[in-house]
PDB file of C-alpha atoms and ligand atoms in Angstrom:
ATOM      1  CA  MET A   1       7.038   7.968 -19.456  1.00 60.00           C
ATOM      2  CA  ASN A   2       9.850  10.491 -19.601  1.00 60.00           C
ATOM      3  CA  SER A   3      12.653   8.668 -21.417  1.00 63.00           C
ATOM      4  CA  GLU A   4      15.317  10.576 -19.434  1.00 66.00           C
ATOM      5  CA  ASN A   5      14.274   8.848 -16.218  1.00 86.00           C
ATOM      6  CA  LEU A   6      14.017   5.311 -17.529  1.00 95.00           C
ATOM      7  CA  ILE A   7      15.753   2.540 -15.591  1.00 97.00           C
ATOM      8  CA  SER A   8      16.324  -0.668 -17.525  1.00 98.00           C
ATOM      9  CA  LEU A   9      15.095  -3.890 -15.932  1.00 98.00           C
ATOM     10  CA  LYS A  10      17.201  -5.982 -18.327  1.00 98.00           C
ATOM     11  CA  PRO A  11      19.602  -7.144 -15.564  1.00 97.00           C
ATOM     12  CA  TYR A  12      16.671  -8.206 -13.390  1.00 98.00           C
ATOM     13  CA  ASN A  13      14.772 -10.629 -15.633  1.00 97.00           C
ATOM     14  CA  THR A  14      16.260 -13.842 -16.985  1.00 97.00           C
ATOM     15  CA  PHE A  15      14.757 -13.337 -20.465  1.00 97.00           C
ATOM     16  CA  GLY A  16      16.933 -10.210 -20.559  1.00 97.00           C
ATOM     17  CA  LEU A  17      14.073  -8.100 -21.899  1.00 97.00           C
ATOM     18  CA  ASP A  18      14.997  -4.437 -22.039  1.00 97.00           C
ATOM     19  CA  VAL A  19      11.850  -3.157 -20.372  1.00 97.00           C
ATOM     20  CA  SER A  20      12.091  -0.085 -18.142  1.00 97.00           C
ATOM     21  CA  CYS A  21      10.571   1.529 -15.088  1.00 97.00           C
ATOM     22  CA  THR A  22      11.044   4.987 -13.614  1.00 96.00           C
ATOM     23  CA  GLU A  23      11.310   3.992  -9.967  1.00 97.00           C
ATOM     24  CA  LEU A  24      13.371   1.068  -8.701  1.00 97.00           C
ATOM     25  CA  HIS A  25      13.846   0.301  -5.006  1.00 97.00           C
ATOM     26  CA  THR A  26      16.120  -2.363  -3.574  1.00 97.00           C
ATOM     27  CA  VAL A  27      14.740  -3.926  -0.417  1.00 96.00           C
ATOM     28  CA  ASP A  28      17.608  -5.462   1.553  1.00 96.00           C
ATOM     29  CA  SER A  29      16.164  -5.552   5.049  1.00 94.00           C
ATOM     30  CA  ARG A  30      12.900  -5.480   6.942  1.00 91.00           C
ATOM     31  CA  GLU A  31      13.708  -1.867   7.841  1.00 93.00           C
ATOM     32  CA  SER A  32      14.124  -0.798   4.209  1.00 94.00           C
ATOM     33  CA  LEU A  33      10.734  -2.339   3.421  1.00 93.00           C
ATOM     34  CA  GLU A  34       9.150  -0.585   6.404  1.00 92.00           C
ATOM     35  CA  SER A  35      10.570   2.743   5.180  1.00 94.00           C
ATOM     36  CA  LEU A  36       8.933   2.185   1.796  1.00 94.00           C
ATOM     37  CA  ILE A  37       5.648   1.264   3.466  1.00 92.00           C
ATOM     38  CA  GLU A  38       5.819   4.508   5.482  1.00 91.00           C
ATOM     39  CA  VAL A  39       6.056   6.564   2.300  1.00 93.00           C
ATOM     40  CA  GLY A  40       2.999   4.773   0.871  1.00 91.00           C
ATOM     41  CA  ILE A  41       4.675   2.567  -1.723  1.00 93.00           C
ATOM     42  CA  PHE A  42       1.947  -0.101  -1.512  1.00 91.00           C
ATOM     43  CA  GLU A  43      -0.744   2.432  -2.350  1.00 90.00           C
ATOM     44  CA  ARG A  44       0.943   2.583  -5.757  1.00 92.00           C
ATOM     45  CA  ASN A  45       0.701  -1.136  -6.563  1.00 92.00           C
ATOM     46  CA  PRO A  46       4.433  -1.857  -6.812  1.00 94.00           C
ATOM     47  CA  LYS A  47       5.737  -4.732  -8.906  1.00 95.00           C
ATOM     48  CA  ILE A  48       7.912  -7.109  -6.882  1.00 95.00           C
ATOM     49  CA  ILE A  49      10.829  -8.778  -8.637  1.00 96.00           C
ATOM     50  CA  SER A  50      13.043 -11.385  -7.005  1.00 95.00           C
ATOM     51  CA  GLY A  51      15.160 -13.478  -9.383  1.00 96.00           C
ATOM     52  CA  GLY A  52      13.060 -12.425 -12.384  1.00 97.00           C
ATOM     53  CA  SER A  53      12.989 -15.987 -13.769  1.00 96.00           C
ATOM     54  CA  ASN A  54       9.218 -16.359 -13.913  1.00 95.00           C
ATOM     55  CA  LEU A  55       8.347 -12.990 -15.405  1.00 94.00           C
ATOM     56  CA  LEU A  56       7.682 -11.967 -18.973  1.00 96.00           C
ATOM     57  CA  LEU A  57       8.012  -8.189 -18.986  1.00 96.00           C
ATOM     58  CA  THR A  58       6.283  -7.108 -22.162  1.00 95.00           C
ATOM     59  CA  ALA A  59       6.070  -3.342 -21.655  1.00 96.00           C
ATOM     60  CA  ASN A  60       7.543  -0.568 -19.542  1.00 97.00           C
ATOM     61  CA  ILE A  61       6.313  -0.608 -15.961  1.00 97.00           C
ATOM     62  CA  ALA A  62       4.611   2.564 -14.757  1.00 95.00           C
ATOM     63  CA  GLN A  63       4.386   1.624 -11.088  1.00 95.00           C
ATOM     64  CA  PRO A  64       7.370   1.381  -8.689  1.00 96.00           C
ATOM     65  CA  VAL A  65       9.456  -1.785  -8.858  1.00 97.00           C
ATOM     66  CA  LEU A  66      10.776  -3.428  -5.692  1.00 97.00           C
ATOM     67  CA  LEU A  67      13.789  -5.712  -5.950  1.00 97.00           C
ATOM     68  CA  ASN A  68      13.838  -8.154  -3.071  1.00 95.00           C
ATOM     69  CA  ARG A  69      17.439  -8.601  -1.933  1.00 96.00           C
ATOM     70  CA  ILE A  70      16.961  -9.549   1.729  1.00 96.00           C
ATOM     71  CA  LYS A  71      19.865 -11.898   2.479  1.00 96.00           C
ATOM     72  CA  GLY A  72      20.925 -14.255   5.221  1.00 95.00           C
ATOM     73  CA  ASN A  73      20.077 -17.575   6.798  1.00 95.00           C
ATOM     74  CA  ARG A  74      19.969 -18.866  10.337  1.00 95.00           C
ATOM     75  CA  ILE A  75      18.953 -21.993  12.185  1.00 96.00           C
ATOM     76  CA  GLN A  76      15.655 -21.328  13.913  1.00 95.00           C
ATOM     77  CA  GLU A  77      15.187 -24.714  15.565  1.00 96.00           C
ATOM     78  CA  GLU A  78      17.041 -28.027  15.601  1.00 95.00           C
ATOM     79  CA  THR A  79      15.978 -31.340  17.117  1.00 96.00           C
ATOM     80  CA  GLU A  80      16.981 -34.994  16.562  1.00 93.00           C
ATOM     81  CA  GLU A  81      14.261 -35.252  13.873  1.00 93.00           C
ATOM     82  CA  HIS A  82      14.232 -31.948  12.056  1.00 95.00           C
ATOM     83  CA  ILE A  83      15.864 -28.616  11.462  1.00 96.00           C
ATOM     84  CA  ILE A  84      14.116 -25.343  10.666  1.00 96.00           C
ATOM     85  CA  ILE A  85      16.205 -22.797   8.774  1.00 96.00           C
ATOM     86  CA  GLU A  86      15.128 -19.216   8.151  1.00 96.00           C
ATOM     87  CA  PHE A  87      16.285 -17.751   4.818  1.00 96.00           C
ATOM     88  CA  GLY A  88      16.112 -14.176   3.605  1.00 96.00           C
ATOM     89  CA  ALA A  89      13.650 -13.773   0.726  1.00 96.00           C
ATOM     90  CA  GLY A  90      16.382 -12.423  -1.539  1.00 96.00           C
ATOM     91  CA  GLU A  91      18.651 -15.447  -1.175  1.00 97.00           C
ATOM     92  CA  SER A  92      19.224 -17.501  -4.314  1.00 97.00           C
ATOM     93  CA  TRP A  93      17.091 -20.653  -4.128  1.00 97.00           C
ATOM     94  CA  HIS A  94      19.757 -22.912  -5.625  1.00 98.00           C
ATOM     95  CA  ASP A  95      22.565 -21.516  -3.427  1.00 97.00           C
ATOM     96  CA  SER A  96      20.338 -22.162  -0.419  1.00 97.00           C
ATOM     97  CA  VAL A  97      19.828 -25.782  -1.518  1.00 97.00           C
ATOM     98  CA  LEU A  98      23.616 -26.133  -1.858  1.00 97.00           C
ATOM     99  CA  HIS A  99      24.009 -24.654   1.621  1.00 96.00           C
ATOM    100  CA  ALA A 100      21.559 -27.244   3.005  1.00 96.00           C
ATOM    101  CA  VAL A 101      23.263 -30.119   1.199  1.00 96.00           C
ATOM    102  CA  ALA A 102      26.717 -28.984   2.383  1.00 97.00           C
ATOM    103  CA  ASN A 103      25.410 -29.109   5.941  1.00 95.00           C
ATOM    104  CA  ASN A 104      23.804 -32.523   5.443  1.00 95.00           C
ATOM    105  CA  TRP A 105      20.281 -31.153   5.918  1.00 95.00           C
ATOM    106  CA  GLY A 106      17.969 -33.298   3.793  1.00 93.00           C
ATOM    107  CA  GLY A 107      14.677 -32.226   2.187  1.00 94.00           C
ATOM    108  CA  MET A 108      15.441 -29.532  -0.370  1.00 95.00           C
ATOM    109  CA  GLU A 109      17.798 -31.437  -2.635  1.00 96.00           C
ATOM    110  CA  ASN A 110      15.228 -32.505  -5.270  1.00 96.00           C
ATOM    111  CA  LEU A 111      14.551 -28.825  -5.860  1.00 97.00           C
ATOM    112  CA  SER A 112      18.134 -27.920  -6.754  1.00 97.00           C
ATOM    113  CA  LEU A 113      18.818 -25.844  -9.877  1.00 97.00           C
ATOM    114  CA  ILE A 114      15.388 -24.191  -9.870  1.00 97.00           C
ATOM    115  CA  PRO A 115      16.136 -20.570 -10.796  1.00 97.00           C
ATOM    116  CA  GLY A 116      15.015 -17.664  -8.649  1.00 97.00           C
ATOM    117  CA  CYS A 117      15.008 -16.519  -5.057  1.00 96.00           C
ATOM    118  CA  MET A 118      13.761 -17.892  -1.782  1.00 96.00           C
ATOM    119  CA  GLY A 119      10.926 -15.342  -1.449  1.00 93.00           C
ATOM    120  CA  ALA A 120       9.228 -16.372  -4.679  1.00 94.00           C
ATOM    121  CA  ALA A 121       9.312 -20.088  -3.815  1.00 95.00           C
ATOM    122  CA  PRO A 122       6.211 -20.083  -1.580  1.00 93.00           C
ATOM    123  CA  ILE A 123       4.413 -17.654  -3.914  1.00 86.00           C
ATOM    124  CA  GLN A 124       4.972 -20.132  -6.735  1.00 85.00           C
ATOM    125  CA  ASN A 125       4.994 -23.363  -4.632  1.00 94.00           C
ATOM    126  CA  ILE A 126       7.971 -24.526  -6.664  1.00 96.00           C
ATOM    127  CA  GLY A 127       8.227 -28.222  -7.344  1.00 97.00           C
ATOM    128  CA  ALA A 128      10.322 -30.851  -9.079  1.00 96.00           C
ATOM    129  CA  TYR A 129      10.965 -34.612  -8.982  1.00 95.00           C
ATOM    130  CA  GLY A 130       7.995 -35.406  -6.759  1.00 94.00           C
ATOM    131  CA  ILE A 131       8.631 -32.692  -4.160  1.00 95.00           C
ATOM    132  CA  GLU A 132       6.863 -29.357  -3.806  1.00 97.00           C
ATOM    133  CA  LEU A 133       7.860 -26.557  -1.482  1.00 96.00           C
ATOM    134  CA  LYS A 134       4.714 -27.165   0.583  1.00 96.00           C
ATOM    135  CA  ASP A 135       6.209 -30.540   1.654  1.00 96.00           C
ATOM    136  CA  ILE A 136       9.135 -28.901   3.473  1.00 96.00           C
ATOM    137  CA  PHE A 137       7.799 -25.400   4.159  1.00 95.00           C
ATOM    138  CA  HIS A 138       7.319 -24.333   7.784  1.00 95.00           C
ATOM    139  CA  GLU A 139       6.307 -20.666   7.922  1.00 94.00           C
ATOM    140  CA  LEU A 140       6.601 -17.341   6.147  1.00 92.00           C
ATOM    141  CA  LYS A 141       7.114 -13.880   7.589  1.00 91.00           C
ATOM    142  CA  ALA A 142       5.381 -11.446   5.288  1.00 88.00           C
ATOM    143  CA  PHE A 143       3.772  -8.048   5.127  1.00 85.00           C
ATOM    144  CA  HIS A 144       0.061  -8.188   4.397  1.00 79.00           C
ATOM    145  CA  ILE A 145      -0.087  -5.706   1.539  1.00 75.00           C
ATOM    146  CA  LEU A 146      -3.871  -5.266   1.602  1.00 70.00           C
ATOM    147  CA  LYS A 147      -3.715  -4.512   5.339  1.00 56.00           C
ATOM    148  CA  VAL A 148      -0.875  -2.053   4.724  1.00 53.00           C
ATOM    149  CA  ASN A 149      -3.056  -0.299   2.157  1.00 51.00           C
ATOM    150  CA  ILE A 150      -5.943  -0.152   4.603  1.00 52.00           C
ATOM    151  CA  ILE A 151      -3.750   1.170   7.407  1.00 51.00           C
ATOM    152  CA  LEU A 152      -2.250   3.812   5.167  1.00 50.00           C
ATOM    153  CA  SER A 153      -5.588   4.970   3.815  1.00 45.00           C
ATOM    154  CA  THR A 154      -7.513   5.410   7.098  1.00 42.00           C
TER     155      THR A 154
HETATM  156  C1  LIG B 201      14.872 -22.593 -16.858  1.00 94.34           C
HETATM  157  C2  LIG B 201      13.814 -22.556 -15.789  1.00 94.34           C
HETATM  158  C3  LIG B 201      13.538 -23.714 -15.081  1.00 94.34           C
HETATM  159  C4  LIG B 201      12.547 -23.699 -14.089  1.00 94.34           C
HETATM  160  N1  LIG B 201      12.279 -24.882 -13.424  1.00 94.34           N
HETATM  161  C5  LIG B 201      11.308 -24.892 -12.494  1.00 94.34           C
HETATM  162  C6  LIG B 201      10.985 -26.105 -11.789  1.00 94.34           C
HETATM  163  O1  LIG B 201      11.576 -27.144 -11.995  1.00 94.34           O
HETATM  164  N2  LIG B 201      10.003 -26.042 -10.855  1.00 94.34           N
HETATM  165  C7  LIG B 201       9.325 -24.885 -10.575  1.00 94.34           C
HETATM  166  O2  LIG B 201       8.456 -24.912  -9.698  1.00 94.34           O
HETATM  167  N3  LIG B 201       9.617 -23.743 -11.218  1.00 94.34           N
HETATM  168  C8  LIG B 201      10.573 -23.706 -12.162  1.00 94.34           C
HETATM  169  N4  LIG B 201      10.850 -22.546 -12.835  1.00 94.34           N
HETATM  170  C9  LIG B 201      10.102 -21.338 -12.492  1.00 94.34           C
HETATM  171  C10 LIG B 201      10.845 -20.396 -11.522  1.00 94.34           C
HETATM  172  O3  LIG B 201      12.147 -20.840 -11.257  1.00 94.34           O
HETATM  173  C11 LIG B 201      10.095 -20.334 -10.208  1.00 94.34           C
HETATM  174  O4  LIG B 201       8.773 -19.885 -10.446  1.00 94.34           O
HETATM  175  C12 LIG B 201      10.768 -19.404  -9.174  1.00 94.34           C
HETATM  176  O5  LIG B 201      10.105 -19.531  -7.929  1.00 94.34           O
HETATM  177  C13 LIG B 201      10.753 -17.945  -9.618  1.00 94.34           C
HETATM  178  O6  LIG B 201      11.544 -17.237  -8.699  1.00 94.34           O
HETATM  179  P1  LIG B 201      12.030 -15.759  -8.984  1.00 94.34           P
HETATM  180  O7  LIG B 201      12.732 -15.282  -7.748  1.00 94.34           O
HETATM  181  O8  LIG B 201      12.799 -15.691 -10.245  1.00 94.34           O
HETATM  182  O9  LIG B 201      10.620 -15.015  -9.134  1.00 94.34           O
HETATM  183  P2  LIG B 201      10.265 -13.749 -10.034  1.00 94.34           P
HETATM  184  O10 LIG B 201      10.276 -14.156 -11.477  1.00 94.34           O
HETATM  185  O11 LIG B 201      11.087 -12.579  -9.636  1.00 94.34           O
HETATM  186  O12 LIG B 201       8.758 -13.494  -9.552  1.00 94.34           O
HETATM  187  C14 LIG B 201       7.720 -14.446  -9.862  1.00 94.34           C
HETATM  188  C15 LIG B 201       6.390 -13.925  -9.276  1.00 94.34           C
HETATM  189  O13 LIG B 201       6.426 -13.945  -7.854  1.00 94.34           O
HETATM  190  C16 LIG B 201       6.267 -12.609  -7.341  1.00 94.34           C
HETATM  191  N5  LIG B 201       7.225 -12.479  -6.241  1.00 94.34           N
HETATM  192  C17 LIG B 201       8.560 -12.733  -6.306  1.00 94.34           C
HETATM  193  N6  LIG B 201       9.141 -12.561  -5.102  1.00 94.34           N
HETATM  194  C18 LIG B 201       8.153 -12.163  -4.265  1.00 94.34           C
HETATM  195  C19 LIG B 201       8.122 -11.822  -2.879  1.00 94.34           C
HETATM  196  N7  LIG B 201       9.247 -11.840  -2.110  1.00 94.34           N
HETATM  197  N8  LIG B 201       6.928 -11.474  -2.340  1.00 94.34           N
HETATM  198  C20 LIG B 201       5.799 -11.437  -3.098  1.00 94.34           C
HETATM  199  N9  LIG B 201       5.766 -11.753  -4.418  1.00 94.34           N
HETATM  200  C21 LIG B 201       6.928 -12.119  -4.989  1.00 94.34           C
HETATM  201  C22 LIG B 201       6.598 -11.666  -8.493  1.00 94.34           C
HETATM  202  O14 LIG B 201       5.936 -10.422  -8.355  1.00 94.34           O
HETATM  203  C23 LIG B 201       6.094 -12.471  -9.677  1.00 94.34           C
HETATM  204  O15 LIG B 201       4.689 -12.327  -9.791  1.00 94.34           O
HETATM  205  C24 LIG B 201      11.834 -22.517 -13.807  1.00 94.34           C
HETATM  206  C25 LIG B 201      12.146 -21.339 -14.489  1.00 94.34           C
HETATM  207  C26 LIG B 201      13.114 -21.350 -15.484  1.00 94.34           C
HETATM  208  C27 LIG B 201      13.434 -20.073 -16.219  1.00 94.34           C
END
């Protein structure tokens, strides 16, 4: 790696390890992700970082790094019995729990104070105090990376 082009990932992992990459992209919308897909980013096996709280970065990263910072939340469906809320993958998990509690929406509260972002929660199936994400999870909108690779390579 050319040391002149190194970008420190220290601010993006909670261990504060001063590991570097040479290419860092912030994804803050579906469109910004689609732009990266168009230029073939997933052919280069990018490393995705959200809150960086479940990563131990032990060496510089040669491939591109994507920081997921897609924000926002909105009510998708509300009935007498349940409410479905859509959160951006880059939202803080704990802030989202606080948002739910402030609005009197039950279900997430046992999972408060878990570090990290919304988008990593289903990847990890986070859990605490007898609740796992799978118990309250409805659906996930995601890009199928393997399919993207196939589409880009044919
Ligand atoms: C002090 C402490 C307490 C914790 N307590 C708990 C606990 O009680 N329960 C629990 O379940 N976990 C706990 N964890 C673990 C951690 O909080 C969770 O694993 C959390 O989901 C990690 O989120 P993150 O955004 O920091 O993920 P990151 O560390 O950024 O990423 C974790 C993994 O998921 C991948 N990833 C992240 N975002 C995406 C995405 N949008 N799309 C695809 N892949 C993605 C990354 O590439 C990486 O492989 C704790 C961690 C710490 C440091």
